[in-house]
Amino acid sequence: MMSIGSYVLLGLAIISEVVATSALKASDGMTRLWPSFLVVGGYAIAFYLLALTLKTLPVGFVYAIWAGLGVVGVALTGAAFFGESFTPIKLAGIALIIGGVALVKGSTA
């Protein structure tokens, strides 16, 4: 049985993964202590929450959402905080990721 709570947990897992991946960039190869702690803690939380969502949601759907929206979140974070480019091609790639996630969701209905 799917519940709103499962989607909330999935959203929190995605946020945690985006924070951890962004901290990975900030850790400078895991040489900076506090960002490195954030990497390890963020991924631990992300995987724990992801595991909880798999109790009620299909694994293919969960992984598509988690990975796809994680990529989008990291791309946006990279542009906002690390000065990474946000080109029309990158925007098109993000649109394709979102479209792919929608197709995976449509196939699980």
Short mmCIF file of C-alpha atoms in Angstrom, two decimals:
data_model
loop_
_atom_site.label_atom_id
_atom_site.label_comp_id
_atom_site.label_asym_id
_atom_site.label_seq_id
_atom_site.Cartn_x
_atom_site.Cartn_y
_atom_site.Cartn_z
CA MET A 1 0.00 0.00 0.00
CA MET A 2 1.37 3.39 -1.02
CA SER A 3 1.01 6.36 1.27
CA ILE A 4 1.80 10.05 1.26
CA GLY A 5 4.33 9.31 4.01
CA SER A 6 6.34 7.15 1.61
CA TYR A 7 6.56 10.04 -0.84
CA VAL A 8 7.62 12.41 1.95
CA LEU A 9 10.38 9.96 2.94
CA LEU A 10 11.44 9.70 -0.70
CA GLY A 11 11.58 13.49 -0.96
CA LEU A 12 13.70 13.69 2.19
CA ALA A 13 16.00 10.96 0.82
CA ILE A 14 16.48 12.98 -2.37
CA ILE A 15 17.23 16.17 -0.43
CA SER A 16 19.70 14.30 1.78
CA GLU A 17 21.43 12.82 -1.28
CA VAL A 18 21.69 16.24 -2.95
CA VAL A 19 23.15 17.76 0.23
CA ALA A 20 25.64 14.88 0.56
CA THR A 21 26.73 15.10 -3.06
CA SER A 22 27.12 18.87 -2.81
CA ALA A 23 29.16 18.42 0.36
CA LEU A 24 31.31 15.93 -1.56
CA LYS A 25 32.23 18.75 -3.92
CA ALA A 26 32.88 21.07 -0.97
CA SER A 27 34.99 18.44 0.85
CA ASP A 28 37.83 18.94 -1.66
CA GLY A 29 38.51 15.23 -2.07
CA MET A 30 37.45 14.43 1.50
CA THR A 31 40.29 16.61 2.84
CA ARG A 32 38.01 19.11 4.63
CA LEU A 33 36.60 17.68 7.85
CA TRP A 34 33.10 19.17 8.20
CA PRO A 35 32.00 18.73 4.59
CA SER A 36 33.34 15.15 4.79
CA PHE A 37 31.16 14.46 7.83
CA LEU A 38 28.20 15.89 5.93
CA VAL A 39 28.94 13.53 3.02
CA VAL A 40 28.96 10.41 5.20
CA GLY A 41 25.97 11.47 7.31
CA GLY A 42 23.97 12.69 4.32
CA TYR A 43 24.42 9.47 2.38
CA ALA A 44 23.64 7.36 5.45
CA ILE A 45 20.40 9.25 5.97
CA ALA A 46 19.56 9.12 2.26
CA PHE A 47 19.99 5.36 2.04
CA TYR A 48 18.09 4.76 5.27
CA LEU A 49 15.14 6.84 4.05
CA LEU A 50 15.35 5.21 0.63
CA ALA A 51 15.16 1.79 2.28
CA LEU A 52 12.05 2.85 4.19
CA THR A 53 10.31 3.94 1.00
CA LEU A 54 10.95 0.53 -0.54
CA LYS A 55 8.62 -1.01 2.03
CA THR A 56 5.64 0.44 0.15
CA LEU A 57 6.80 1.72 -3.25
CA PRO A 58 8.17 -0.28 -6.22
CA VAL A 59 11.97 -0.32 -6.46
CA GLY A 60 12.13 0.68 -10.15
CA PHE A 61 9.95 3.71 -9.55
CA VAL A 62 11.75 4.72 -6.34
CA TYR A 63 15.17 4.46 -7.93
CA ALA A 64 14.11 6.39 -11.02
CA ILE A 65 12.71 9.22 -8.91
CA TRP A 66 15.65 9.22 -6.47
CA ALA A 67 18.35 9.15 -9.13
CA GLY A 68 16.60 11.44 -11.61
CA LEU A 69 15.60 14.15 -9.19
CA GLY A 70 18.95 13.79 -7.45
CA VAL A 71 20.70 14.60 -10.73
CA VAL A 72 18.42 17.59 -11.25
CA GLY A 73 18.98 18.79 -7.68
CA VAL A 74 22.75 18.45 -7.91
CA ALA A 75 22.83 20.27 -11.27
CA LEU A 76 20.81 23.15 -9.81
CA THR A 77 22.96 23.22 -6.67
CA GLY A 78 26.14 23.18 -8.75
CA ALA A 79 24.91 26.16 -10.73
CA ALA A 80 23.71 28.07 -7.66
CA PHE A 81 26.61 27.43 -5.26
CA PHE A 82 29.63 26.31 -7.29
CA GLY A 83 29.37 28.54 -10.35
CA GLU A 84 28.83 25.63 -12.72
CA SER A 85 27.36 26.44 -16.10
CA PHE A 86 23.66 26.03 -16.78
CA THR A 87 23.44 25.88 -20.55
CA PRO A 88 20.49 25.16 -22.83
CA ILE A 89 21.94 21.68 -23.43
CA LYS A 90 22.07 21.00 -19.67
CA LEU A 91 18.49 22.26 -19.40
CA ALA A 92 17.45 19.90 -22.22
CA GLY A 93 19.16 17.01 -20.42
CA ILE A 94 17.26 17.83 -17.23
CA ALA A 95 14.00 17.91 -19.20
CA LEU A 96 14.82 14.47 -20.62
CA ILE A 97 15.55 13.12 -17.14
CA ILE A 98 12.22 14.42 -15.85
CA GLY A 99 10.47 12.95 -18.89
CA GLY A 100 12.14 9.60 -18.31
CA VAL A 101 11.06 9.57 -14.67
CA ALA A 102 7.49 10.36 -15.77
CA LEU A 103 7.60 7.43 -18.19
CA VAL A 104 8.82 5.08 -15.45
CA LYS A 105 6.03 6.30 -13.16
CA GLY A 106 3.47 5.81 -15.93
CA SER A 107 4.62 2.24 -16.42
CA THR A 108 4.05 1.36 -12.75
CA ALA A 109 0.42 2.47 -12.67
#
